Short mmCIF file of the N, C-alpha and C atoms (twelve columns), coordinates in Angstrom:
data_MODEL
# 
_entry.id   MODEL 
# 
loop_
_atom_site.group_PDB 
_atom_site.id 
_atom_site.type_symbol 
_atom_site.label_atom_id 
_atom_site.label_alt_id 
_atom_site.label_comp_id 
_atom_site.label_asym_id 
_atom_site.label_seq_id 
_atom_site.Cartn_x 
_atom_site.Cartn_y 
_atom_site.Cartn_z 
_atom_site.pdbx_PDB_model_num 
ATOM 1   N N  . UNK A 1  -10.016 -165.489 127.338 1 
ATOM 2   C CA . UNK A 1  -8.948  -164.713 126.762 1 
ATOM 3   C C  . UNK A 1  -8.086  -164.095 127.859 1 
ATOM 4   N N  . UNK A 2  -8.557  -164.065 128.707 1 
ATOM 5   C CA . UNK A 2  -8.228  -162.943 129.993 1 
ATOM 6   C C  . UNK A 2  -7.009  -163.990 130.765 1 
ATOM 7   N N  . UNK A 3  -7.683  -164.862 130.813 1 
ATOM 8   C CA . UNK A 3  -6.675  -166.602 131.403 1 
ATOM 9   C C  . UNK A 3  -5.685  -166.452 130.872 1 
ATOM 10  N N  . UNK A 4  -5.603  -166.845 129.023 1 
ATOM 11  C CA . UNK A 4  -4.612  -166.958 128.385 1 
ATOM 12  C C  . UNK A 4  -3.556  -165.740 128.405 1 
ATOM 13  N N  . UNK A 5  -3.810  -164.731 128.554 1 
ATOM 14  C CA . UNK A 5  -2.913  -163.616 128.525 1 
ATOM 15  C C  . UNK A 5  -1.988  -163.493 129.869 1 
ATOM 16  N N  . UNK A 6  -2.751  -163.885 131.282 1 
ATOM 17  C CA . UNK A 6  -2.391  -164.295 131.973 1 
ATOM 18  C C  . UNK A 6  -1.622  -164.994 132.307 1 
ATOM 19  N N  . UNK A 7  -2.023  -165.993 132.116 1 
ATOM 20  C CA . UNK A 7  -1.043  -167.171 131.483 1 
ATOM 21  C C  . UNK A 7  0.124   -166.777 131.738 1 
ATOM 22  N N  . UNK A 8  0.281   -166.072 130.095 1 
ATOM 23  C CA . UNK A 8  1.391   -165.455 129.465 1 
ATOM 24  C C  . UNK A 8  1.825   -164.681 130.113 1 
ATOM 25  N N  . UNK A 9  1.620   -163.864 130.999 1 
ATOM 26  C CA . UNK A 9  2.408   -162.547 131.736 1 
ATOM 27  C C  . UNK A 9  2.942   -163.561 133.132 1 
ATOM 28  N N  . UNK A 10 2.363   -164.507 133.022 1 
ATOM 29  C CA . UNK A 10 3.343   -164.728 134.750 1 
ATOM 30  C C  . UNK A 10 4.644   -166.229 134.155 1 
ATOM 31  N N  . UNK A 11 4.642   -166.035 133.353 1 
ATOM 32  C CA . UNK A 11 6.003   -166.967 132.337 1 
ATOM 33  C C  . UNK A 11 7.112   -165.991 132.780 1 
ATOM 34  N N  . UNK A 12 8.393   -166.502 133.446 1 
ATOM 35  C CA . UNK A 12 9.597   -165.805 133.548 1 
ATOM 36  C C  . UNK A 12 9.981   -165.906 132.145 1 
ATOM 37  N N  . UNK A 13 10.723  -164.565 131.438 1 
ATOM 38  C CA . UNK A 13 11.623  -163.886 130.209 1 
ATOM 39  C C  . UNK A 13 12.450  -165.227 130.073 1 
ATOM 40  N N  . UNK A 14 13.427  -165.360 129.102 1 
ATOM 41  C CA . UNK A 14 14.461  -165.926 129.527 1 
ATOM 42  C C  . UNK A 14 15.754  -164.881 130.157 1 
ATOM 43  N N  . UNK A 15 16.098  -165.536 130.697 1 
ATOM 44  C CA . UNK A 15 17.725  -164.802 131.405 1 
ATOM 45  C C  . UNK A 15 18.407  -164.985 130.465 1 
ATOM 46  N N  . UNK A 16 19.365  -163.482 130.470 1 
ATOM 47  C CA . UNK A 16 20.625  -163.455 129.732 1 
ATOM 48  C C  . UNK A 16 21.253  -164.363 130.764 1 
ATOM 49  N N  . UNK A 17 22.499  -165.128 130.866 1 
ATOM 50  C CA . UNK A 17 23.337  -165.642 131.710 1 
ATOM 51  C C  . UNK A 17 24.489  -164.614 131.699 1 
ATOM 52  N N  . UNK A 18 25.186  -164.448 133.279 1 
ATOM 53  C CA . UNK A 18 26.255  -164.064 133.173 1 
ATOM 54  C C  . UNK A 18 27.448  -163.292 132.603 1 
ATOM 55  N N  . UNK A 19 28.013  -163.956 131.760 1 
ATOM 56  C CA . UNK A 19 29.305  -163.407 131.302 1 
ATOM 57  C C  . UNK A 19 29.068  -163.697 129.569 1 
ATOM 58  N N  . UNK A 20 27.452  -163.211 129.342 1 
ATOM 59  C CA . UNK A 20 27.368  -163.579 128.185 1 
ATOM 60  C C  . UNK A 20 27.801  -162.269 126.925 1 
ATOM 61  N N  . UNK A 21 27.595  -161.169 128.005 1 
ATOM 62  C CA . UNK A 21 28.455  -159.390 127.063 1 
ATOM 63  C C  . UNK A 21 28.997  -159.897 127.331 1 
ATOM 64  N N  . UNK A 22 30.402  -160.323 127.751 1 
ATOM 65  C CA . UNK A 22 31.872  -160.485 127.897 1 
ATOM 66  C C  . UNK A 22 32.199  -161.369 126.581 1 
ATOM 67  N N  . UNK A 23 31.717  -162.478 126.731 1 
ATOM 68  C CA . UNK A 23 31.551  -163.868 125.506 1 
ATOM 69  C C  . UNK A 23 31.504  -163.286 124.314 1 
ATOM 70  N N  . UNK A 24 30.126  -162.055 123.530 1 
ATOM 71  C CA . UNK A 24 30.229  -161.681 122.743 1 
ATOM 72  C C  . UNK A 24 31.402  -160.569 122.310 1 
ATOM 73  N N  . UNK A 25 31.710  -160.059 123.339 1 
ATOM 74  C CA . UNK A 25 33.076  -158.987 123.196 1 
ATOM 75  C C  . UNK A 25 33.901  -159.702 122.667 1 
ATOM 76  N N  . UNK A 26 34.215  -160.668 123.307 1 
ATOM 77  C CA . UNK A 26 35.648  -162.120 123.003 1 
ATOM 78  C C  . UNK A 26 35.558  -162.327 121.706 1 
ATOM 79  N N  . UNK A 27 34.031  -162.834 121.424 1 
ATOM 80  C CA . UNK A 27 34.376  -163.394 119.713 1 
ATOM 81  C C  . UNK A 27 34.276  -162.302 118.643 1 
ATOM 82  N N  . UNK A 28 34.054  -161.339 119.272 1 
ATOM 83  C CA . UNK A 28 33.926  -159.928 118.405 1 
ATOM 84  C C  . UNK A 28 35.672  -159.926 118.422 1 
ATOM 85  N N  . UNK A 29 36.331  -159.607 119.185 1 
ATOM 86  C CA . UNK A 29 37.648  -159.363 118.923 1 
ATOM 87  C C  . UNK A 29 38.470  -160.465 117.911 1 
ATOM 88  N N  . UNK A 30 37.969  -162.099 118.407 1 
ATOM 89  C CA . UNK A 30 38.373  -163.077 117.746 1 
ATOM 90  C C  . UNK A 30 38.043  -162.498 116.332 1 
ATOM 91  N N  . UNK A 31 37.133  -162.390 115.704 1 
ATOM 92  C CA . UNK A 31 36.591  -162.076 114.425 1 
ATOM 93  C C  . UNK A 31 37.620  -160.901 113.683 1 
ATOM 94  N N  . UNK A 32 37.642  -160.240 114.284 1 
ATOM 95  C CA . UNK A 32 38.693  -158.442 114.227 1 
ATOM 96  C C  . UNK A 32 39.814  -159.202 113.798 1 
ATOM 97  N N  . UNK A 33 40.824  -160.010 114.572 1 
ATOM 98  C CA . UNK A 33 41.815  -160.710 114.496 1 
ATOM 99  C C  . UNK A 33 42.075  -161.233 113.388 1 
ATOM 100 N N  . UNK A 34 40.747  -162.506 112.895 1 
ATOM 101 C CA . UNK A 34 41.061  -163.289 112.078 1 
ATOM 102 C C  . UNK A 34 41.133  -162.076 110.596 1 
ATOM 103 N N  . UNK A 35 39.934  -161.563 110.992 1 
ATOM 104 C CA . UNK A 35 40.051  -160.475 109.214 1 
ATOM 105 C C  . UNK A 35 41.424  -159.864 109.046 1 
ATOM 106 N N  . UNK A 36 42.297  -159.006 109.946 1 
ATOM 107 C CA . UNK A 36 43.292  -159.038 110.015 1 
ATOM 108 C C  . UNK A 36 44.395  -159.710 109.721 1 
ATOM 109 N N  . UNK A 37 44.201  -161.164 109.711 1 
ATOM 110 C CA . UNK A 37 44.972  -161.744 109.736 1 
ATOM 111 C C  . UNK A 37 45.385  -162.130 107.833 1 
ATOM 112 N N  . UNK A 38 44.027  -162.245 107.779 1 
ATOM 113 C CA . UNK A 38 43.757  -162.328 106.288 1 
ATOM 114 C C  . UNK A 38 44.003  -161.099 105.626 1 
ATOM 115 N N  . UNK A 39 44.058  -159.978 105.759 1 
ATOM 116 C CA . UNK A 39 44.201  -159.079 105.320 1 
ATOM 117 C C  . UNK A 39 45.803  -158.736 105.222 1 
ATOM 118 N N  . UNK A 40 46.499  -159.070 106.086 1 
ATOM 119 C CA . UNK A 40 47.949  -159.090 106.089 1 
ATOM 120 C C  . UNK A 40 48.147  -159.999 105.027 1 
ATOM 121 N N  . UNK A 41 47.574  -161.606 105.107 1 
ATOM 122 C CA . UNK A 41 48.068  -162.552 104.123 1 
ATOM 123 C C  . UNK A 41 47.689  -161.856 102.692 1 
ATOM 124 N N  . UNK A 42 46.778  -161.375 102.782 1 
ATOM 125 C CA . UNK A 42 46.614  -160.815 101.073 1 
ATOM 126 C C  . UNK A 42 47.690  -159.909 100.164 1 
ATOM 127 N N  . UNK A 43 48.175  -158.522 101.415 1 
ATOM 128 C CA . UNK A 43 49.221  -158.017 101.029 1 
ATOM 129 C C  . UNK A 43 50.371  -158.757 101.079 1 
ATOM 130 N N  . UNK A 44 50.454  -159.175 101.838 1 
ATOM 131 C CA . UNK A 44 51.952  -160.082 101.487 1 
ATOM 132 C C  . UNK A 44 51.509  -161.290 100.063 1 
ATOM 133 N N  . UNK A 45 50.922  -161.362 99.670  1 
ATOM 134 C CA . UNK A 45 50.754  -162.239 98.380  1 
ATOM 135 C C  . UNK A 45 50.565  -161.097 97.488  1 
ATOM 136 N N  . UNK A 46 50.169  -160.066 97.581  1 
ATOM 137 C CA . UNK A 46 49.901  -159.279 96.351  1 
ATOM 138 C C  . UNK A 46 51.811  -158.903 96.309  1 
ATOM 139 N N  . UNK A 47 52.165  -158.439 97.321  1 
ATOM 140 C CA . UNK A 47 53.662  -157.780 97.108  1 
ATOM 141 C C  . UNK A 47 54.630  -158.950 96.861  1 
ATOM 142 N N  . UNK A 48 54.370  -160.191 96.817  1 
ATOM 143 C CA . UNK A 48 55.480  -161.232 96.486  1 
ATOM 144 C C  . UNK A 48 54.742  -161.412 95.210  1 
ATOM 145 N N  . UNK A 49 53.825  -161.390 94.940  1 
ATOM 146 C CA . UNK A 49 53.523  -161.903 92.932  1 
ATOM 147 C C  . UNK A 49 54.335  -160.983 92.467  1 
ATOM 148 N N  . UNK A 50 54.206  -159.113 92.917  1 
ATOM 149 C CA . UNK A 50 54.976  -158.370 92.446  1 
ATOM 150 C C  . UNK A 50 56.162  -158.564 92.210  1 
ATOM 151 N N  . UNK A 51 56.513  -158.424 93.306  1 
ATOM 152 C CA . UNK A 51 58.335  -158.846 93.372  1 
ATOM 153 C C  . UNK A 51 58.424  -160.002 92.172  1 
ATOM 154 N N  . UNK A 52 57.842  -161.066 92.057  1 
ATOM 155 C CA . UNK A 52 58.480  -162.483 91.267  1 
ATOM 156 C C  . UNK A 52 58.193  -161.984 90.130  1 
ATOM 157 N N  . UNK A 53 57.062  -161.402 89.573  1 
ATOM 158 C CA . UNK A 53 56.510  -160.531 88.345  1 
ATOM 159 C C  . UNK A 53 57.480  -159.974 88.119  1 
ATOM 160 N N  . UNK A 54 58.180  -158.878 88.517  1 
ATOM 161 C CA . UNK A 54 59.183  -158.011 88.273  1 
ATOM 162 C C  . UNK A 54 60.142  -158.589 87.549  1 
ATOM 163 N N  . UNK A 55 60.674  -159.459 88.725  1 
ATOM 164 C CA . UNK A 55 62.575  -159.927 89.092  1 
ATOM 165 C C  . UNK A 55 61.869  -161.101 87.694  1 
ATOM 166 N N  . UNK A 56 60.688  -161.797 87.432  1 
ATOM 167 C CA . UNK A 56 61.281  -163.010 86.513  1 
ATOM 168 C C  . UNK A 56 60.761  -162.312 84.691  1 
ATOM 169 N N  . UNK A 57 60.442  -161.051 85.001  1 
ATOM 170 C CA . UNK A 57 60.937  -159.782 83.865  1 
ATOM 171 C C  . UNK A 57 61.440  -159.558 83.399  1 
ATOM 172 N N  . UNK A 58 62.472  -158.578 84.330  1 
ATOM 173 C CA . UNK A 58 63.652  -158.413 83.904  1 
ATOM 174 C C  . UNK A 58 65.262  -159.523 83.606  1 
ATOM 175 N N  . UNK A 59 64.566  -160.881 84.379  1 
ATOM 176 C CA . UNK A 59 65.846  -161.809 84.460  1 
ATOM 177 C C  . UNK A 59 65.529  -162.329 82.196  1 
ATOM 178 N N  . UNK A 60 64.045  -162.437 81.728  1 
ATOM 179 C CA . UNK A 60 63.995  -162.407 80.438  1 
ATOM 180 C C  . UNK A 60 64.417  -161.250 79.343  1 
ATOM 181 N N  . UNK A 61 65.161  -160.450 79.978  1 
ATOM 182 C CA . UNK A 61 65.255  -159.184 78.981  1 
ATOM 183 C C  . UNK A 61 67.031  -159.459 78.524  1 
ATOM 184 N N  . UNK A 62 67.723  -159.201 77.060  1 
ATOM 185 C CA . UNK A 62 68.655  -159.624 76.898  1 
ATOM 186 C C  . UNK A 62 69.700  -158.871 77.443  1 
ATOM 187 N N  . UNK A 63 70.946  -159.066 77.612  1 
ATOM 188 C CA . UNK A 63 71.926  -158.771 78.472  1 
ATOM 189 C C  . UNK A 63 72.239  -157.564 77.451  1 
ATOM 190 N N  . UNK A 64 72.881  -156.455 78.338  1 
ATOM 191 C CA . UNK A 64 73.393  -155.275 77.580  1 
ATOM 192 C C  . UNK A 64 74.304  -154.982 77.826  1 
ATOM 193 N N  . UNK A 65 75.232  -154.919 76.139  1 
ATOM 194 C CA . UNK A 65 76.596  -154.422 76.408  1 
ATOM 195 C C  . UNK A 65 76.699  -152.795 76.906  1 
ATOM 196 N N  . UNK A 66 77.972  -153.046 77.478  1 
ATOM 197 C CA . UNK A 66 78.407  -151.191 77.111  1 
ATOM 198 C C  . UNK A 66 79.392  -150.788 76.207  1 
ATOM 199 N N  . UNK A 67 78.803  -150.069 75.748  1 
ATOM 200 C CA . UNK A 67 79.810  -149.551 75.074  1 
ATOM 201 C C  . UNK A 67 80.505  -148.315 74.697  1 
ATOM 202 N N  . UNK A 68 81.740  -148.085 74.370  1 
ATOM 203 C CA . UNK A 68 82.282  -147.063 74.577  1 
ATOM 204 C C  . UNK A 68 81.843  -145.572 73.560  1 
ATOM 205 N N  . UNK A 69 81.328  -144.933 73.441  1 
ATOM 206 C CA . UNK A 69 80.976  -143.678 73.352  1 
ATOM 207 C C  . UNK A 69 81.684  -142.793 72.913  1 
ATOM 208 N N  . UNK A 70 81.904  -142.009 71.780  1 
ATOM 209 C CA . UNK A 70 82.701  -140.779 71.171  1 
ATOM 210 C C  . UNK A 70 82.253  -139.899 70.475  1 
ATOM 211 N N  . UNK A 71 81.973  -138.687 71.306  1 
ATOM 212 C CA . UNK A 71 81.365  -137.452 71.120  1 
ATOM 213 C C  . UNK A 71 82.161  -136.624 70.270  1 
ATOM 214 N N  . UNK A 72 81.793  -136.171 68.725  1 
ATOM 215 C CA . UNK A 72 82.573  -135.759 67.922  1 
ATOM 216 C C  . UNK A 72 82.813  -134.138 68.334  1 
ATOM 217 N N  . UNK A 73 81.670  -133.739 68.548  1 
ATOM 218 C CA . UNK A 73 82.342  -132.186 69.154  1 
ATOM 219 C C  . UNK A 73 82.757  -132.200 70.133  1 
ATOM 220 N N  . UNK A 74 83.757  -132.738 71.160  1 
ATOM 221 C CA . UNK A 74 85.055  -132.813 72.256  1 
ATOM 222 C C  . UNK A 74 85.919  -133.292 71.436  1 
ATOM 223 N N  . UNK A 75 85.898  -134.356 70.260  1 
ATOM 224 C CA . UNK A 75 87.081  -135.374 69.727  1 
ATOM 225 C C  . UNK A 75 88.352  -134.605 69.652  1 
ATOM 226 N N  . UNK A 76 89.442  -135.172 70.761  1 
ATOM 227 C CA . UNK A 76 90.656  -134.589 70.533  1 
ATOM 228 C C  . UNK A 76 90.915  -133.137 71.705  1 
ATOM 229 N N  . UNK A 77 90.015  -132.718 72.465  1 
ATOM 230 C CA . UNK A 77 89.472  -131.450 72.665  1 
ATOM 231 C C  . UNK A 77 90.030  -131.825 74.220  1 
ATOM 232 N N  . UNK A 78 91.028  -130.635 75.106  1 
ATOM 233 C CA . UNK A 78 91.417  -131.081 76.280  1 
ATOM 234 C C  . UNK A 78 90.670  -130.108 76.769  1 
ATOM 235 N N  . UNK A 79 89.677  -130.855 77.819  1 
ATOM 236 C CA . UNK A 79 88.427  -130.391 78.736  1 
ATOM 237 C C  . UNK A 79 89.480  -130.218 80.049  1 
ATOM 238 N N  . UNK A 80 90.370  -130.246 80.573  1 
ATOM 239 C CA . UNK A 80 90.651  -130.067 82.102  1 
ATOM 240 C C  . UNK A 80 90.338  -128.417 82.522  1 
ATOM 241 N N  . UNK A 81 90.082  -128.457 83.358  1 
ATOM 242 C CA . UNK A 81 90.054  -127.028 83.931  1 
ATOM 243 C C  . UNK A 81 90.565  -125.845 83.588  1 
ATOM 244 N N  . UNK A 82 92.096  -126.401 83.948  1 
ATOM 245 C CA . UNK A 82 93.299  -125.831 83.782  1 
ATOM 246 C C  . UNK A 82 93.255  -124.895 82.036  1 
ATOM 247 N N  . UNK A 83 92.754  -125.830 80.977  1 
ATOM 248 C CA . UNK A 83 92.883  -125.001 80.108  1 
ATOM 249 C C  . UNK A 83 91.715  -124.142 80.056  1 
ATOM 250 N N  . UNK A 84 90.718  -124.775 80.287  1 
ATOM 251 C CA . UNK A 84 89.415  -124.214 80.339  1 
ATOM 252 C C  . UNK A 84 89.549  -122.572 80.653  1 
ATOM 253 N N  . UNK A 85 90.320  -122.678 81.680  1 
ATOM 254 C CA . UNK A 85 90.216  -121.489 82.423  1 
ATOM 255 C C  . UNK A 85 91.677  -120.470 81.812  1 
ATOM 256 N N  . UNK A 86 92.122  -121.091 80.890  1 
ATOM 257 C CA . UNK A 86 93.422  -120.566 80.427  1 
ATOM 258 C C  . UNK A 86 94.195  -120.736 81.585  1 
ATOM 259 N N  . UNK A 87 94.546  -121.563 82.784  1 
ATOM 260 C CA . UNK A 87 95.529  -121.399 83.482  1 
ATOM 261 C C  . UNK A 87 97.049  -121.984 82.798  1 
ATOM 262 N N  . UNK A 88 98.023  -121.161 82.643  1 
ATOM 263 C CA . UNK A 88 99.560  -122.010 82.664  1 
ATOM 264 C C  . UNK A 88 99.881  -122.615 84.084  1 
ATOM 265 N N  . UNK A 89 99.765  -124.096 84.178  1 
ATOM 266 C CA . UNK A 89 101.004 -124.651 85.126  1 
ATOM 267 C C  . UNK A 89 102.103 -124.857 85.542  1 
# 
């Protein structure tokens, strides 16, 4: 038993290599990026369904006239200032 453990203790670890924190930093940022990236594409698809939702809404709603309007308590009734205020010109 004493062998085998032995053994085992004089086995080199494996080595990290090099620039292998750096490597994982890199694809950590790559990753950051891509979600981002997707995350932009989502709002811009949620705010253009909106927009087309809206605009192809209101382009189905029927056209409205205007029309002219006559308020029976003014009818005939001169609103300018001038009398308002009793001024003679």
């Amino acid at each position: 038993m004493n062998d085998a453990l032995q053994s085992l203790g004089d086995t080199q670890a494996d080595v990290v290599p090099e620039g292998f924190m750096n490597s994982v930093w890199s694809r950590a940022g790559e990753m950051a990026e891509a979600a981002n990236a997707r995350r932009r594409l989502a709002l811009f698809a949620v705010i253009f369904a909106a927009g087309m939702g809206g605009g192809i809404g209101t382009i189905q709603t029927p056209p409205v006239k205007a029309e002219t309007t006559s308020y029976q308590l003014f009818a005939g009734a001169d609103l300018s200032p001038a009398v308002l205020l009793h001024v003679e010109p």
